[in-house]
Amino acid sequence: MARTGRRPGATQTREKILEAARAQFSEKGYDGATIRGIAREAGVDPALVHHFFGAKDQVFIAAMRLPYDPGEVLRRIIADTRHDRAEAIVRFFLDVWEDPRTRAPMLALVRSAATQEQAATTVRGFMKDILFHHVAGELGIPALRAALVASQLFGMVLVRYVIQVEPLASAAPDEVIALYAPALRAVIEE
Amino acid sequence: MARTGRRPGATQTREKILEAARAQFSEKGYDGATIRGIAREAGVDPALVHHFFGAKDQVFIAAMRLPYDPGEVLRRIIADTRHDRAEAIVRFFLDVWEDPRTRAPMLALVRSAATQEQAATTVRGFMKDILFHHVAGELGIPALRAALVASQLFGMVLVRYVIQVEPLASAAPDEVIALYAPALRAVIEE
C-alpha cells in the first residue's frame, strides 16, 4: 500500500481539495456538487479525491470540519448492545454535543443553515443523503420517520445548546436521555 | 368603560409603546425588560401599557408581531376534546406554521435566535416564562418535559420549514401529526 499520507505535498493537496470542496458545496449545494467538479476545481484527478476521502458525504464532512461521520455514528449505535436504538441515538448525539470542541463546527453549520438560503440548501442535500442512504437504508427506518428523528435531535440542539432554555440547558445528560429516548422510540417504531 | 381604542392618537401611542418595547427587549433581554421601563422609554404611564396589552408576555407578542399568544394556544388545546393533548399541540402548531402569513414573523424570530446572542437571550426569557407559567402551570406538564416538547416543535420548524428536508418538508400535515403526536405523548406522559 502506497504511503500517500507521508508523500511530500499530500497535506497541501488534501487542503487544496477541501478548499475546492467548500467552494463547490457553497456554489452548487450538496446535491449539485460532484467529486469530478471538486477535483477539477482543485486541479487533481477525481481518483485522488476518492482516495483521500471516499464518497461525497465524506468529502462534505471533512470540508465542513464536522467531528464525526454517519458511518461512524451507525457503527457506534449498532455496537451499543446495552441500550436500544432510540436510547443509543440520543446518547451518541448528546456525547458529541456535550464536548465543546465537537460542538463548535456543528453549531456553525446549524446557525448558517438557519439563516442563509445557500447553507440551508447544502445542509438539506447532505441530510437527505444521510437520512436516505444511512439511517433509512442501514438502520431500516423509513425516511419520513428518520426525518422526524432528525427534527427531535435538531430541536434539542436549538433549545439546549443554541437558545439555552432552562431547565433543559442545565439538565444532566442522563436525565435528558431517559426522558427523550421514549420520544425517539415512538417515532422509530411502527 | 373608556373608549380608549377610538381616542384620537391611540394608534400612535400603541405604536410608540411597541417601538419602546422592541428597544427594551433587544437591549435588556426578556427577563431584564419591565413594563415600567417600556413605559418610561415610550413616555407614557405604565398603567397605559398594561391597559393596551396586559402582562409582559403579551407586550412581547405584540412587539414581535407574533401571530398568536400562549393563552390562546392553551384555550384551543384544552377546548380540543376530539384529540388528546399531544395531538392537539402538534395540530395547533402545524396549523399556525402552515399559514405563510403567520409563519413569516416566527421564522424571523427563530432565525435571529439561532444566530444572535441578544435575540437568543430574549427568546430564552420569553420561552422560560411561557414554559413555566403557561405550559408547566396550566397544562400541568413538568418544566423539563415542557422544554423537551418545545425541542420537538422547534426541531420540526427547523427541519420542515427552515432547512426543508425531504420527505418531511412535503409530507401532508395529517401524516406528520399522526407520526409525531406519539413522540410528544411519550415526553408529556410520565
Short mmCIF file of C-alpha atoms in Angstrom, two decimals:
data_model
loop_
_atom_site.label_atom_id
_atom_site.label_comp_id
_atom_site.label_asym_id
_atom_site.label_seq_id
_atom_site.Cartn_x
_atom_site.Cartn_y
_atom_site.Cartn_z
CA MET A 1 0.00 0.00 0.00
CA ALA A 2 1.37 3.37 -1.02
CA ARG A 3 2.29 5.62 1.90
CA THR A 4 0.37 8.50 0.38
CA GLY A 5 -0.18 10.19 3.76
CA ARG A 6 3.56 10.85 4.01
CA ARG A 7 4.20 11.79 0.41
CA PRO A 8 5.62 15.30 0.23
CA GLY A 9 2.80 17.68 -0.61
CA ALA A 10 -0.01 15.32 0.42
CA THR A 11 -1.16 17.67 3.18
CA GLN A 12 -1.23 20.59 0.80
CA THR A 13 -3.10 18.58 -1.83
CA ARG A 14 -5.63 17.47 0.79
CA GLU A 15 -6.17 21.09 1.85
CA LYS A 16 -6.50 22.21 -1.76
CA ILE A 17 -9.20 19.58 -2.32
CA LEU A 18 -11.08 20.64 0.83
CA GLU A 19 -10.94 24.27 -0.24
CA ALA A 20 -12.28 23.34 -3.67
CA ALA A 21 -14.97 21.22 -1.97
CA ARG A 22 -16.11 24.12 0.25
CA ALA A 23 -16.33 26.35 -2.82
CA GLN A 24 -18.29 23.75 -4.81
CA PHE A 25 -20.70 22.90 -1.97
CA SER A 26 -21.29 26.57 -1.33
CA GLU A 27 -21.79 27.38 -5.02
CA LYS A 28 -23.80 24.34 -6.18
CA GLY A 29 -25.24 22.97 -2.95
CA TYR A 30 -24.69 19.41 -1.75
CA ASP A 31 -26.80 17.82 -4.49
CA GLY A 32 -25.19 19.83 -7.27
CA ALA A 33 -21.57 19.32 -6.22
CA THR A 34 -19.71 16.32 -7.66
CA ILE A 35 -16.40 14.60 -6.91
CA ARG A 36 -15.49 15.31 -10.53
CA GLY A 37 -16.26 19.04 -10.17
CA ILE A 38 -14.34 19.29 -6.90
CA ALA A 39 -11.36 17.54 -8.48
CA ARG A 40 -11.46 19.86 -11.49
CA GLU A 41 -11.57 22.95 -9.23
CA ALA A 42 -8.66 21.59 -7.18
CA GLY A 43 -6.71 20.65 -10.32
CA VAL A 44 -6.36 16.99 -9.34
CA ASP A 45 -7.60 13.65 -10.61
CA PRO A 46 -11.07 12.58 -9.29
CA ALA A 47 -9.48 9.29 -8.17
CA LEU A 48 -7.28 11.25 -5.78
CA VAL A 49 -10.32 12.89 -4.13
CA HIS A 50 -11.84 9.45 -3.71
CA HIS A 51 -8.55 8.08 -2.41
CA PHE A 52 -8.22 10.78 0.25
CA PHE A 53 -11.85 10.96 1.41
CA GLY A 54 -14.15 8.35 -0.12
CA ALA A 55 -17.71 9.21 -1.15
CA LYS A 56 -19.25 12.70 -1.38
CA ASP A 57 -20.69 12.66 2.14
CA GLN A 58 -17.17 12.02 3.48
CA VAL A 59 -15.76 14.92 1.45
CA PHE A 60 -18.51 17.15 2.86
CA ILE A 61 -17.80 16.08 6.46
CA ALA A 62 -14.08 16.80 6.03
CA ALA A 63 -14.72 20.10 4.21
CA MET A 64 -17.15 21.32 6.90
CA ARG A 65 -14.77 20.08 9.63
CA LEU A 66 -17.55 18.03 11.21
CA PRO A 67 -16.25 15.94 14.07
CA TYR A 68 -17.72 12.60 13.03
CA ASP A 69 -19.27 10.86 10.08
CA PRO A 70 -22.55 8.97 9.76
CA GLY A 71 -20.80 5.65 9.15
CA GLU A 72 -19.04 6.06 12.50
CA VAL A 73 -22.35 7.01 14.16
CA LEU A 74 -24.03 3.90 12.78
CA ARG A 75 -21.20 1.64 13.89
CA ARG A 76 -21.43 3.03 17.42
CA ILE A 77 -25.23 2.80 17.56
CA ILE A 78 -25.29 -0.76 16.23
CA ALA A 79 -22.38 -1.73 18.52
CA ASP A 80 -24.21 -0.35 21.57
CA THR A 81 -25.93 -3.56 22.63
CA ARG A 82 -26.56 -2.31 26.18
CA HIS A 83 -29.21 0.16 25.01
CA ASP A 84 -31.97 0.05 22.43
CA ARG A 85 -31.57 2.03 19.21
CA ALA A 86 -33.56 5.05 20.35
CA GLU A 87 -31.52 5.42 23.52
CA ALA A 88 -28.24 4.76 21.69
CA ILE A 89 -29.07 7.52 19.18
CA VAL A 90 -29.86 10.13 21.88
CA ARG A 91 -26.84 9.05 23.92
CA PHE A 92 -24.44 9.31 20.99
CA PHE A 93 -25.90 12.65 19.98
CA LEU A 94 -25.54 14.16 23.46
CA ASP A 95 -21.99 12.76 23.80
CA VAL A 96 -20.93 14.65 20.71
CA TRP A 97 -22.72 17.88 21.64
CA GLU A 98 -21.54 17.92 25.24
CA ASP A 99 -17.95 18.22 24.01
CA PRO A 100 -17.29 21.92 23.24
CA ARG A 101 -14.63 21.05 20.63
CA THR A 102 -17.02 18.99 18.53
CA ARG A 103 -19.92 21.33 19.29
CA ALA A 104 -18.37 24.40 17.67
CA PRO A 105 -18.24 23.36 13.99
CA MET A 106 -21.70 21.79 14.12
CA LEU A 107 -23.15 24.86 15.78
CA ALA A 108 -21.69 26.99 12.99
CA LEU A 109 -23.34 24.74 10.41
CA VAL A 110 -26.76 24.78 12.15
CA ARG A 111 -26.61 28.57 12.53
CA SER A 112 -25.76 29.18 8.91
CA ALA A 113 -28.42 26.70 7.78
CA ALA A 114 -30.98 28.59 9.87
CA THR A 115 -30.23 31.93 8.26
CA GLN A 116 -28.62 31.54 4.84
CA GLU A 117 -30.58 30.03 1.99
CA GLN A 118 -27.41 28.71 0.34
CA ALA A 119 -26.26 26.99 3.54
CA ALA A 120 -29.77 25.58 4.03
CA THR A 121 -29.64 24.12 0.52
CA THR A 122 -26.30 22.50 1.28
CA VAL A 123 -27.39 21.04 4.62
CA ARG A 124 -30.69 19.90 3.08
CA GLY A 125 -28.89 17.84 0.42
CA PHE A 126 -26.46 16.40 2.96
CA MET A 127 -29.25 15.45 5.38
CA LYS A 128 -31.31 13.88 2.62
CA ASP A 129 -28.30 11.79 1.59
CA ILE A 130 -27.62 10.72 5.20
CA LEU A 131 -31.28 10.06 6.00
CA PHE A 132 -31.98 8.01 2.89
CA HIS A 133 -28.74 6.11 2.49
CA HIS A 134 -27.61 5.59 6.06
CA VAL A 135 -30.49 5.96 8.52
CA ALA A 136 -33.29 4.74 6.26
CA GLY A 137 -31.13 2.21 4.42
CA GLU A 138 -28.81 0.76 7.05
CA LEU A 139 -30.94 1.22 10.20
CA GLY A 140 -34.12 0.34 8.29
CA ILE A 141 -36.06 3.37 9.50
CA PRO A 142 -38.48 4.77 6.84
CA ALA A 143 -37.26 8.15 5.52
CA LEU A 144 -40.14 10.24 6.93
CA ARG A 145 -39.67 8.71 10.38
CA ALA A 146 -35.92 9.28 10.09
CA ALA A 147 -36.60 12.95 9.30
CA LEU A 148 -38.77 13.18 12.44
CA VAL A 149 -35.89 11.72 14.47
CA ALA A 150 -33.70 14.43 12.93
CA SER A 151 -36.33 17.03 13.95
CA GLN A 152 -36.16 15.91 17.55
CA LEU A 153 -32.37 15.96 17.62
CA PHE A 154 -32.06 19.35 15.89
CA GLY A 155 -34.69 20.76 18.21
CA MET A 156 -32.62 19.60 21.17
CA VAL A 157 -29.64 21.43 19.64
CA LEU A 158 -31.65 24.61 19.25
CA VAL A 159 -33.29 24.66 22.69
CA ARG A 160 -30.48 23.17 24.83
CA TYR A 161 -27.32 24.44 23.11
CA VAL A 162 -28.22 27.46 20.99
CA ILE A 163 -31.04 29.29 22.82
CA GLN A 164 -30.18 27.52 26.11
CA VAL A 165 -33.66 27.39 27.59
CA GLU A 166 -33.83 26.26 31.21
CA PRO A 167 -34.33 23.81 32.76
CA LEU A 168 -33.22 21.87 29.67
CA ALA A 169 -29.91 23.71 29.20
CA SER A 170 -28.61 22.63 32.63
CA ALA A 171 -30.26 19.21 32.90
CA ALA A 172 -27.88 16.25 33.32
CA PRO A 173 -27.35 14.26 30.08
CA ASP A 174 -28.62 11.04 31.71
CA GLU A 175 -31.87 12.71 32.72
CA VAL A 176 -32.34 14.11 29.22
CA ILE A 177 -31.62 10.70 27.68
CA ALA A 178 -34.12 8.97 29.99
CA LEU A 179 -36.88 11.43 29.08
CA TYR A 180 -36.13 11.86 25.37
CA ALA A 181 -35.34 8.27 24.28
CA PRO A 182 -39.01 7.19 24.57
CA ALA A 183 -39.93 10.06 22.22
CA LEU A 184 -37.47 8.87 19.56
CA ARG A 185 -38.65 5.31 20.12
CA ALA A 186 -42.26 6.40 19.46
CA VAL A 187 -41.23 7.74 16.03
CA ILE A 188 -38.88 4.89 15.10
CA GLU A 189 -41.18 2.01 15.94
CA GLU A 190 -44.21 1.29 13.86
CA MET B 1 -65.57 51.78 30.20
CA ALA B 2 -63.50 54.41 28.40
CA ARG B 3 -63.43 54.07 24.62
CA THR B 4 -59.64 54.29 24.60
CA GLY B 5 -59.36 52.35 21.34
CA ARG B 6 -61.05 55.21 19.50
CA ARG B 7 -59.39 58.06 21.32
CA PRO B 8 -57.51 60.23 18.83
CA GLY B 9 -53.85 59.26 18.91
CA ALA B 10 -54.42 55.82 20.46
CA THR B 11 -52.94 54.05 17.44
CA GLN B 12 -49.86 56.27 17.55
CA THR B 13 -49.49 55.73 21.31
CA ARG B 14 -49.80 51.97 20.82
CA GLU B 15 -47.12 52.03 18.13
CA LYS B 16 -44.86 54.19 20.31
CA ILE B 17 -45.18 51.66 23.13
CA LEU B 18 -44.40 48.74 20.82
CA GLU B 19 -41.35 50.55 19.46
CA ALA B 20 -40.16 51.21 23.02
CA ALA B 21 -40.84 47.56 23.88
CA ARG B 22 -38.76 46.30 20.94
CA ALA B 23 -35.91 48.57 22.03
CA GLN B 24 -36.13 47.43 25.66
CA PHE B 25 -36.40 43.70 24.83
CA SER B 26 -33.49 44.00 22.44
CA GLU B 27 -31.36 45.99 24.91
CA LYS B 28 -32.16 44.20 28.18
CA GLY B 29 -33.50 40.84 27.04
CA TYR B 30 -36.90 39.49 28.01
CA ASP B 31 -36.03 38.97 31.67
CA GLY B 32 -34.46 42.42 32.08
CA ALA B 33 -37.20 44.40 30.36
CA THR B 34 -40.05 45.73 32.52
CA ILE B 35 -43.44 47.31 31.85
CA ARG B 36 -42.19 50.31 33.84
CA GLY B 37 -39.03 50.64 31.70
CA ILE B 38 -41.00 50.29 28.46
CA ALA B 39 -43.47 52.94 29.65
CA ARG B 40 -40.63 55.29 30.59
CA GLU B 41 -38.98 54.86 27.17
CA ALA B 42 -42.33 55.49 25.44
CA GLY B 43 -43.06 58.49 27.70
CA VAL B 44 -46.38 57.08 28.92
CA ASP B 45 -47.81 55.84 32.20
CA PRO B 46 -47.16 52.13 32.99
CA ALA B 47 -50.91 51.69 33.52
CA LEU B 48 -51.44 52.59 29.87
CA VAL B 49 -49.05 49.83 28.71
CA HIS B 50 -50.97 47.38 30.87
CA HIS B 51 -54.28 48.73 29.57
CA PHE B 52 -53.27 48.27 25.93
CA PHE B 53 -51.51 44.91 26.18
CA GLY B 54 -51.73 43.24 29.59
CA ALA B 55 -48.76 41.35 31.06
CA LYS B 56 -45.17 41.38 29.77
CA ASP B 57 -45.57 38.26 27.63
CA GLN B 58 -48.46 39.96 25.81
CA VAL B 59 -46.35 43.07 25.20
CA PHE B 60 -43.59 40.85 23.78
CA ILE B 61 -46.00 39.01 21.47
CA ALA B 62 -47.37 42.31 20.15
CA ALA B 63 -43.90 43.86 19.85
CA MET B 64 -42.53 40.86 17.93
CA ARG B 65 -45.71 40.74 15.82
CA LEU B 66 -46.23 37.07 16.72
CA PRO B 67 -49.50 35.79 15.31
CA TYR B 68 -50.89 34.22 18.47
CA ASP B 69 -50.36 34.19 22.20
CA PRO B 70 -49.88 31.30 24.60
CA GLY B 71 -53.18 31.93 26.35
CA GLU B 72 -54.96 31.49 23.04
CA VAL B 73 -52.94 28.34 22.33
CA LEU B 74 -53.91 26.88 25.68
CA ARG B 75 -57.58 27.69 25.21
CA ARG B 76 -57.55 25.95 21.84
CA ILE B 77 -55.66 22.90 23.09
CA ILE B 78 -57.89 22.49 26.14
CA ALA B 79 -61.01 23.10 24.03
CA ASP B 80 -59.95 20.42 21.53
CA THR B 81 -61.77 17.49 23.09
CA ARG B 82 -61.65 15.41 19.93
CA HIS B 83 -57.91 14.79 20.28
CA ASP B 84 -55.59 14.12 23.21
CA ARG B 85 -53.26 16.88 24.39
CA ALA B 86 -50.21 15.66 22.45
CA GLU B 87 -52.13 15.53 19.19
CA ALA B 88 -53.86 18.87 19.87
CA ILE B 89 -50.46 20.53 20.46
CA VAL B 90 -48.92 19.21 17.21
CA ARG B 91 -52.12 20.02 15.29
CA PHE B 92 -52.28 23.58 16.57
CA PHE B 93 -48.58 24.10 15.91
CA LEU B 94 -48.78 22.85 12.31
CA ASP B 95 -51.93 24.92 11.67
CA VAL B 96 -50.06 28.08 12.58
CA TRP B 97 -46.90 27.20 10.66
CA GLU B 98 -48.73 26.05 7.52
CA ASP B 99 -50.08 29.59 7.09
CA PRO B 100 -47.37 31.66 5.35
CA ARG B 101 -48.67 34.91 6.93
CA THR B 102 -48.21 33.66 10.47
CA ARG B 103 -45.06 31.74 9.56
CA ALA B 104 -43.03 34.78 8.49
CA PRO B 105 -42.68 36.65 11.82
CA MET B 106 -42.00 33.45 13.76
CA LEU B 107 -39.41 32.35 11.25
CA ALA B 108 -37.67 35.71 11.66
CA LEU B 109 -37.60 35.21 15.43
CA VAL B 110 -36.25 31.64 15.22
CA ARG B 111 -33.58 32.72 12.74
CA SER B 112 -32.39 35.61 14.85
CA ALA B 113 -32.41 33.45 18.00
CA ALA B 114 -30.24 30.90 16.18
CA THR B 115 -27.58 33.43 15.25
CA GLN B 116 -27.63 36.48 17.54
CA GLU B 117 -26.78 36.16 21.20
CA GLN B 118 -29.01 39.09 22.14
CA ALA B 119 -32.00 37.62 20.31
CA ALA B 120 -31.28 34.24 21.90
CA THR B 121 -31.33 35.87 25.35
CA THR B 122 -34.67 37.47 24.57
CA VAL B 123 -36.28 34.29 23.23
CA ARG B 124 -34.81 32.31 26.15
CA GLY B 125 -36.51 34.56 28.72
CA PHE B 126 -39.79 34.52 26.81
CA MET B 127 -39.76 30.73 26.45
CA LYS B 128 -38.90 30.25 30.12
CA ASP B 129 -41.84 32.46 31.07
CA ILE B 130 -44.22 30.60 28.73
CA LEU B 131 -42.95 27.15 29.70
CA PHE B 132 -43.08 27.74 33.45
CA HIS B 133 -46.21 29.84 33.74
CA HIS B 134 -48.42 28.52 30.98
CA VAL B 135 -47.36 25.04 29.87
CA ALA B 136 -45.99 23.79 33.18
CA GLY B 137 -48.51 25.67 35.31
CA GLU B 138 -51.75 25.50 33.35
CA LEU B 139 -51.26 22.24 31.43
CA GLY B 140 -49.54 20.62 34.42
CA ILE B 141 -46.53 19.40 32.43
CA PRO B 142 -43.24 19.50 34.44
CA ALA B 143 -40.90 22.22 33.15
CA LEU B 144 -38.17 19.89 31.85
CA ARG B 145 -40.72 17.84 29.94
CA ALA B 146 -42.28 21.06 28.63
CA ALA B 147 -38.84 22.13 27.38
CA LEU B 148 -38.47 18.79 25.58
CA VAL B 149 -41.86 19.37 23.90
CA ALA B 150 -40.52 22.77 22.84
CA SER B 151 -37.43 20.97 21.44
CA GLN B 152 -39.63 18.69 19.38
CA LEU B 153 -41.68 21.59 17.99
CA PHE B 154 -38.69 23.83 17.26
CA GLY B 155 -36.92 20.91 15.60
CA MET B 156 -39.94 20.46 13.34
CA VAL B 157 -39.70 24.17 12.45
CA LEU B 158 -36.01 23.83 11.62
CA VAL B 159 -36.21 20.63 9.55
CA ARG B 160 -39.60 21.10 7.85
CA TYR B 161 -39.84 24.88 7.36
CA VAL B 162 -36.32 26.34 7.57
CA ILE B 163 -33.97 23.72 6.07
CA GLN B 164 -36.87 21.98 4.31
CA VAL B 165 -35.52 18.43 4.43
CA GLU B 166 -37.46 15.89 2.36
CA PRO B 167 -39.59 13.85 2.75
CA LEU B 168 -40.68 15.87 5.83
CA ALA B 169 -40.94 19.23 4.05
CA SER B 170 -43.62 17.96 1.63
CA ALA B 171 -45.41 15.48 3.90
CA ALA B 172 -49.13 16.13 4.47
CA PRO B 173 -49.88 17.75 7.86
CA ASP B 174 -52.17 14.87 8.87
CA GLU B 175 -49.42 12.33 8.22
CA VAL B 176 -46.93 14.40 10.24
CA ILE B 177 -49.43 14.75 13.10
CA ALA B 178 -50.13 11.01 13.14
CA LEU B 179 -46.42 10.17 13.34
CA TYR B 180 -45.27 12.98 15.65
CA ALA B 181 -48.07 13.09 18.26
CA PRO B 182 -46.93 9.78 19.84
CA ALA B 183 -43.45 11.30 20.28
CA LEU B 184 -44.86 14.31 22.17
CA ARG B 185 -47.10 11.98 24.16
CA ALA B 186 -44.03 9.96 25.22
CA VAL B 187 -42.46 13.12 26.67
CA ILE B 188 -45.63 14.55 28.24
CA GLU B 189 -46.81 11.41 29.98
CA GLU B 190 -44.95 10.06 32.95
#
